[in-house]
Short mmCIF file of C-alpha atoms in Angstrom, two decimals:
data_model
loop_
_atom_site.label_atom_id
_atom_site.label_comp_id
_atom_site.label_asym_id
_atom_site.label_seq_id
_atom_site.Cartn_x
_atom_site.Cartn_y
_atom_site.Cartn_z
CA UNK A 82 104.56 96.96 123.88
CA UNK A 83 103.74 93.27 126.14
CA UNK A 84 100.93 91.90 124.69
CA UNK A 85 98.72 91.95 127.85
CA UNK A 86 97.80 95.37 127.27
CA UNK A 87 95.55 94.32 124.24
CA UNK A 88 93.68 91.34 126.13
CA UNK A 89 92.13 94.67 127.96
CA UNK A 90 88.51 93.56 127.06
CA UNK A 91 88.47 97.88 125.44
CA UNK A 92 90.03 95.95 122.15
CA UNK A 93 87.52 94.19 121.86
CA UNK A 94 84.93 96.99 121.66
CA UNK A 95 83.21 97.54 118.35
CA UNK A 96 84.80 101.15 117.89
CA UNK A 97 88.28 100.20 119.15
CA UNK A 98 87.47 97.62 115.75
CA UNK A 99 86.17 100.24 113.99
CA UNK A 100 89.14 102.51 114.60
CA UNK A 101 92.15 99.62 113.97
CA UNK A 102 90.06 98.96 110.70
CA UNK A 103 89.81 103.21 109.82
CA UNK A 104 93.41 103.15 110.90
CA UNK A 105 94.02 100.57 108.76
CA UNK A 106 92.56 102.09 105.75
CA UNK A 107 94.21 104.87 106.14
CA UNK A 108 97.65 102.96 105.94
CA UNK A 109 97.84 102.21 101.88
CA UNK A 110 101.45 100.99 101.86
CA UNK A 111 101.43 98.51 104.90
CA UNK A 112 103.84 100.46 105.84
CA UNK A 113 101.96 99.84 109.76
CA UNK A 114 100.44 95.95 109.29
CA UNK A 115 103.00 94.88 111.80
CA UNK A 116 101.32 97.49 114.66
CA UNK A 117 98.80 95.84 117.02
CA UNK A 118 96.51 97.27 118.08
CA UNK A 119 98.31 99.59 120.57
CA UNK A 120 100.69 101.02 118.52
CA UNK A 121 98.53 101.98 115.85
CA UNK A 122 95.91 104.20 118.23
CA UNK A 123 98.92 105.54 120.82
CA UNK A 124 98.34 108.64 117.67
CA UNK A 125 95.15 109.06 118.91
CA UNK A 126 97.02 109.26 123.00
CA UNK A 127 98.29 112.41 124.52
CA UNK A 128 98.79 112.48 128.64
CA UNK A 129 98.19 115.80 129.56
CA UNK A 130 102.53 116.77 130.18
CA UNK A 131 102.58 115.68 126.13
CA UNK A 132 99.64 118.72 125.77
CA UNK A 133 102.10 120.82 126.71
CA UNK A 134 104.59 120.67 125.07
CA UNK A 135 102.30 121.19 122.05
CA UNK A 136 102.46 125.04 121.01
CA UNK A 137 98.40 126.54 121.35
CA UNK A 138 98.45 128.26 117.78
CA UNK A 139 99.48 125.92 115.24
CA UNK A 140 98.63 124.56 111.55
CA UNK A 141 97.35 120.51 111.25
CA UNK A 142 99.78 118.42 109.32
CA UNK A 143 97.89 116.67 106.24
CA UNK A 144 98.43 113.17 109.40
CA UNK A 145 96.70 114.85 112.02
CA UNK A 146 93.75 115.44 109.16
CA UNK A 147 93.51 112.53 108.47
CA UNK A 148 93.40 110.83 112.02
CA UNK A 149 90.79 113.41 112.83
CA UNK A 150 89.01 112.00 109.57
CA UNK A 151 89.40 108.00 110.62
CA UNK A 152 87.89 108.67 114.33
CA UNK A 153 85.22 110.31 112.74
CA UNK A 154 84.04 108.04 110.58
CA UNK A 155 84.45 105.30 113.26
CA UNK A 156 81.64 106.63 114.51
CA UNK A 157 80.16 106.11 111.86
CA UNK A 158 80.40 103.21 110.76
CA UNK A 159 78.74 102.23 114.48
CA UNK A 160 75.82 104.98 113.70
CA UNK A 161 75.26 102.88 110.88
CA UNK A 162 75.55 99.69 112.49
CA UNK A 163 73.30 101.06 115.18
CA UNK A 164 70.27 102.19 112.90
CA UNK A 165 70.79 100.98 109.83
CA UNK A 166 70.79 103.85 108.12
CA UNK A 167 73.63 105.50 106.08
CA UNK A 168 76.08 107.73 107.86
CA UNK A 169 78.03 110.68 106.24
CA UNK A 170 80.99 112.16 108.06
CA UNK A 171 81.09 115.69 106.95
CA UNK A 172 84.98 117.96 107.99
CA UNK A 173 84.79 121.33 106.99
CA UNK A 174 88.25 122.76 109.32
CA UNK A 175 90.30 125.09 107.99
CA UNK A 176 94.26 125.36 107.77
CA UNK A 177 93.93 127.28 111.52
CA UNK A 178 92.66 124.02 112.15
CA UNK A 179 89.03 124.98 113.32
CA UNK A 180 85.93 124.69 112.07
CA UNK A 181 83.11 121.66 112.59
CA UNK A 182 82.28 118.35 112.03
CA UNK A 183 78.80 116.65 110.61
CA UNK A 184 77.13 113.94 110.09
CA UNK A 185 74.73 114.11 108.57
CA UNK A 186 71.79 110.84 108.54
CA UNK A 187 69.93 111.12 105.39
CA UNK A 188 68.55 114.80 106.03
CA UNK A 189 69.12 115.00 110.07
CA UNK A 190 71.75 116.34 111.89
CA UNK A 191 73.17 113.18 114.11
CA UNK A 192 75.96 114.87 115.09
CA UNK A 193 77.14 118.46 115.18
CA UNK A 194 79.93 119.21 116.59
CA UNK A 195 82.64 122.40 116.11
CA UNK A 196 86.29 121.41 116.48
CA UNK A 197 89.32 123.69 117.13
CA UNK A 198 92.77 123.72 117.79
CA UNK A 199 92.53 120.20 115.75
CA UNK A 200 96.76 120.58 115.69
CA UNK A 201 96.87 119.58 119.19
CA UNK A 202 93.51 116.90 118.72
CA UNK A 203 94.14 113.89 120.99
CA UNK A 204 92.58 111.94 124.55
CA UNK A 205 94.58 111.41 128.05
CA UNK A 206 93.97 107.30 127.56
CA UNK A 207 91.79 104.80 124.87
CA UNK A 208 88.96 105.09 127.92
CA UNK A 209 88.24 108.62 127.68
CA UNK A 210 88.65 108.31 123.58
CA UNK A 211 85.54 105.59 123.78
CA UNK A 212 83.56 107.54 126.37
CA UNK A 213 84.10 110.47 124.14
CA UNK A 214 82.85 108.17 121.60
CA UNK A 215 80.08 106.31 123.15
CA UNK A 216 78.63 109.44 124.03
CA UNK A 217 78.76 111.09 119.99
CA UNK A 218 77.50 107.70 119.35
CA UNK A 219 73.98 108.66 121.84
CA UNK A 220 73.28 111.49 121.29
CA UNK A 221 73.13 110.56 117.34
CA UNK A 222 71.45 107.15 118.26
CA UNK A 223 68.62 109.04 120.09
CA UNK A 224 68.17 111.91 117.47
CA UNK A 225 67.78 109.13 114.49
CA UNK A 226 65.14 107.52 116.77
CA UNK A 227 63.09 110.65 117.45
CA UNK A 228 63.43 111.75 113.62
CA UNK A 229 63.70 108.34 112.10
CA UNK A 230 61.34 110.41 109.74
CA UNK A 231 64.00 112.41 108.12
CA UNK A 232 66.96 110.61 108.78
CA UNK A 233 65.33 107.27 106.51
CA UNK A 234 64.93 110.65 103.58
CA UNK B 477 76.91 148.65 79.68
CA UNK B 478 73.20 149.73 78.73
CA UNK B 479 71.19 150.57 81.58
CA UNK B 480 68.51 149.48 80.07
CA UNK B 481 69.90 146.31 81.38
CA UNK B 482 69.73 146.80 85.02
CA UNK B 483 66.74 147.89 84.68
CA UNK B 484 65.72 144.72 83.60
CA UNK B 485 63.30 143.94 86.50
CA UNK B 486 65.07 140.60 87.51
CA UNK B 487 67.70 143.85 89.67
CA UNK B 488 65.12 144.12 92.09
CA UNK B 489 64.40 139.98 92.48
CA UNK B 490 65.23 139.38 96.39
CA UNK B 491 67.71 136.60 95.10
CA UNK B 492 69.35 138.97 92.98
CA UNK B 493 69.80 142.12 95.44
CA UNK B 494 71.79 139.66 97.63
CA UNK B 495 73.98 137.77 94.55
CA UNK B 496 75.02 141.09 94.77
CA UNK B 497 75.25 142.27 98.08
CA UNK B 498 78.47 138.78 98.58
CA UNK B 499 79.93 139.58 95.42
CA UNK B 500 80.09 143.17 97.16
CA UNK B 501 80.87 141.77 100.82
CA UNK B 502 84.23 139.67 98.37
CA UNK B 503 85.69 142.06 97.69
CA UNK B 504 87.46 143.53 100.69
CA UNK B 505 89.46 146.10 99.11
CA UNK B 506 86.91 147.93 96.57
CA UNK B 507 88.50 146.92 94.15
CA UNK B 508 85.05 147.00 92.35
CA UNK B 509 82.64 149.06 93.17
CA UNK B 510 82.43 151.24 90.84
CA UNK B 511 80.33 147.74 88.84
CA UNK B 512 76.78 148.20 88.66
CA UNK B 513 75.33 144.50 89.26
CA UNK B 514 75.21 143.73 85.69
CA UNK B 515 79.09 143.29 85.69
CA UNK B 516 79.33 142.26 89.41
CA UNK B 517 77.41 138.98 87.99
CA UNK B 518 78.26 138.80 84.85
CA UNK B 519 81.07 136.54 85.86
CA UNK B 520 78.45 133.92 86.43
CA UNK B 521 77.14 133.44 83.42
CA UNK B 522 79.05 132.04 80.47
CA UNK B 523 77.19 130.65 76.87
CA UNK B 524 77.38 127.18 75.73
CA UNK B 525 79.86 128.06 73.52
CA UNK B 526 81.50 129.32 76.70
CA UNK B 527 81.77 127.26 78.03
CA UNK B 528 82.22 124.63 75.71
CA UNK B 529 85.36 126.97 75.52
CA UNK B 530 86.59 126.01 78.85
CA UNK B 531 89.03 122.30 79.24
CA UNK B 532 86.62 120.08 81.14
CA UNK B 533 88.90 118.69 83.51
CA UNK B 534 90.16 120.55 86.31
CA UNK B 535 90.84 122.22 89.37
CA UNK B 536 89.44 125.66 90.46
CA UNK B 537 91.10 128.08 91.09
CA UNK B 538 90.13 130.67 94.69
CA UNK B 539 87.76 133.30 92.92
CA UNK B 540 86.14 130.46 91.32
CA UNK B 541 85.58 129.33 94.18
CA UNK B 542 83.88 132.88 96.44
CA UNK B 543 81.48 133.02 93.63
CA UNK B 544 80.56 129.07 94.47
CA UNK B 545 80.29 130.03 97.86
CA UNK B 546 78.71 133.43 97.37
CA UNK B 547 75.90 131.90 95.44
CA UNK B 548 75.37 129.02 97.99
CA UNK B 549 75.87 132.01 101.01
CA UNK B 550 72.66 134.44 99.12
CA UNK B 551 70.65 130.58 98.50
CA UNK B 552 71.08 130.09 102.69
CA UNK B 553 70.04 133.95 103.51
CA UNK B 554 67.29 133.97 101.02
CA UNK B 555 66.92 131.14 103.36
CA UNK B 556 67.48 132.54 106.79
CA UNK B 557 64.46 135.46 105.45
CA UNK B 558 61.86 133.85 104.29
CA UNK B 559 62.31 131.25 107.46
CA UNK B 560 63.84 133.20 110.39
CA UNK B 561 65.92 130.20 110.98
CA UNK B 562 69.37 130.06 111.10
CA UNK B 563 70.64 129.20 107.86
CA UNK B 564 74.59 128.12 108.28
CA UNK B 565 75.50 126.95 104.28
CA UNK B 566 78.75 124.29 104.47
CA UNK B 567 80.70 123.44 100.92
CA UNK B 568 83.16 120.62 100.71
CA UNK B 569 85.61 120.55 97.49
CA UNK B 570 88.42 119.27 96.81
CA UNK B 571 90.26 120.24 95.05
CA UNK B 572 89.90 118.60 91.77
CA UNK B 573 86.02 120.72 91.58
CA UNK B 574 84.25 117.92 92.72
CA UNK B 575 82.42 117.90 96.57
CA UNK B 576 79.26 118.59 97.48
CA UNK B 577 77.25 121.65 99.19
CA UNK B 578 74.36 121.65 102.14
CA UNK B 579 72.54 124.27 103.56
CA UNK B 580 71.66 122.41 107.00
CA UNK B 581 68.77 125.15 109.34
CA UNK B 582 69.18 123.17 112.75
CA UNK B 583 69.38 120.12 112.86
CA UNK B 584 67.81 119.70 109.29
CA UNK B 585 69.71 119.25 105.99
CA UNK B 586 67.81 121.63 103.90
CA UNK B 587 69.85 121.65 101.07
CA UNK B 588 71.88 118.61 99.59
CA UNK B 589 73.51 119.16 96.55
CA UNK B 590 76.35 117.19 94.99
CA UNK B 591 78.17 119.34 92.74
CA UNK B 592 80.95 117.98 89.87
CA UNK B 593 83.27 120.70 87.72
CA UNK B 594 83.35 123.28 89.50
CA UNK B 595 86.00 124.56 87.64
CA UNK B 596 82.76 125.93 85.17
CA UNK B 597 79.90 127.45 87.13
CA UNK B 598 78.47 129.25 85.46
CA UNK B 599 74.05 129.73 84.51
CA UNK B 600 73.80 130.60 80.53
CA UNK B 601 72.01 133.56 81.87
CA UNK B 602 71.01 135.56 85.03
CA UNK B 603 67.06 134.27 84.26
CA UNK B 604 68.07 130.21 84.45
CA UNK B 605 70.64 131.51 87.78
CA UNK B 606 67.46 132.40 89.49
CA UNK B 607 65.73 129.62 88.92
CA UNK B 608 68.28 127.48 89.72
CA UNK B 609 68.38 129.54 92.69
CA UNK B 610 63.84 129.80 93.45
CA UNK B 611 64.39 125.49 93.12
CA UNK B 612 66.56 125.35 95.67
CA UNK B 613 64.10 127.32 98.27
CA UNK B 614 61.50 126.31 98.03
CA UNK B 615 62.51 122.84 98.50
CA UNK B 616 64.62 123.94 100.77
CA UNK B 617 61.76 125.90 102.58
CA UNK B 618 58.48 123.00 101.95
CA UNK B 619 61.05 120.08 103.73
CA UNK B 620 62.00 123.17 107.31
CA UNK B 621 57.97 123.52 106.27
CA UNK B 622 56.92 119.30 106.59
CA UNK B 623 59.91 118.97 109.60
CA UNK B 624 59.56 122.60 111.75
CA UNK B 625 60.92 120.36 115.06
CA UNK B 626 63.81 119.21 113.08
CA UNK B 627 64.56 122.93 112.10
CA UNK B 628 64.27 124.68 115.53
CA UNK B 629 66.46 122.44 117.77
#
């Protein structure tokens, strides 16, 4: 992997830095210690062609589920950093790979998303991944600003 | 089982009737069709002495987990009946028997409870069970009344 790619300013963004932290946290035995951020986040990125190779119906394995957890944990951390209130992700995914993801701030549901096909959880590029995270973050922060009293409960 | 017990007015309460419905819904093959409400709800009731016989540490089995689900489903149904808004229970319990139970109404967390020792999930009597449900229901309806706008999201 060339170092030039890692020089991409996206790697300086709070989201990608948090994602790297989350992925390092999952790596309890440090077997990925030598991976650079780009390689560490590679499993999240899949082209349309790569996605098509995965059957539509399938059960997510624990590693895929842990990546889903890492992604929504990172978003919860960013919400926390932005609004100063504790954000708590609640991921409920059936063994068949569908379910819901909530991020709770106080008594407010800041993020509420139905997920499906979790065994194919991925994004077309790192910037598309960041776009999705930014969208969730903006909606969440908007809602928290609007219902501050509930978020502070 | 004497019929006198089933004549107890508690069996007329909305909560107990909803619990009976939930337990009948779990019984897909109808093997408990002939049970009266009292026998159907018996697994929820445990005296202090009976509870003590169960080890403190233990993993909940699927049947116990389904009873936990039935209980919070019933509370969600009562919330829905009272306020006319959809209530959605989210039960997150680890295989070790601790976790959290949320009941979500719109974007509002109406019930937020940490649970532990789920393998011993039970109440001392049916009236104590109803007291607990009433308490949760009152807190939830209070919160929904206070933050109606969020509950209607």
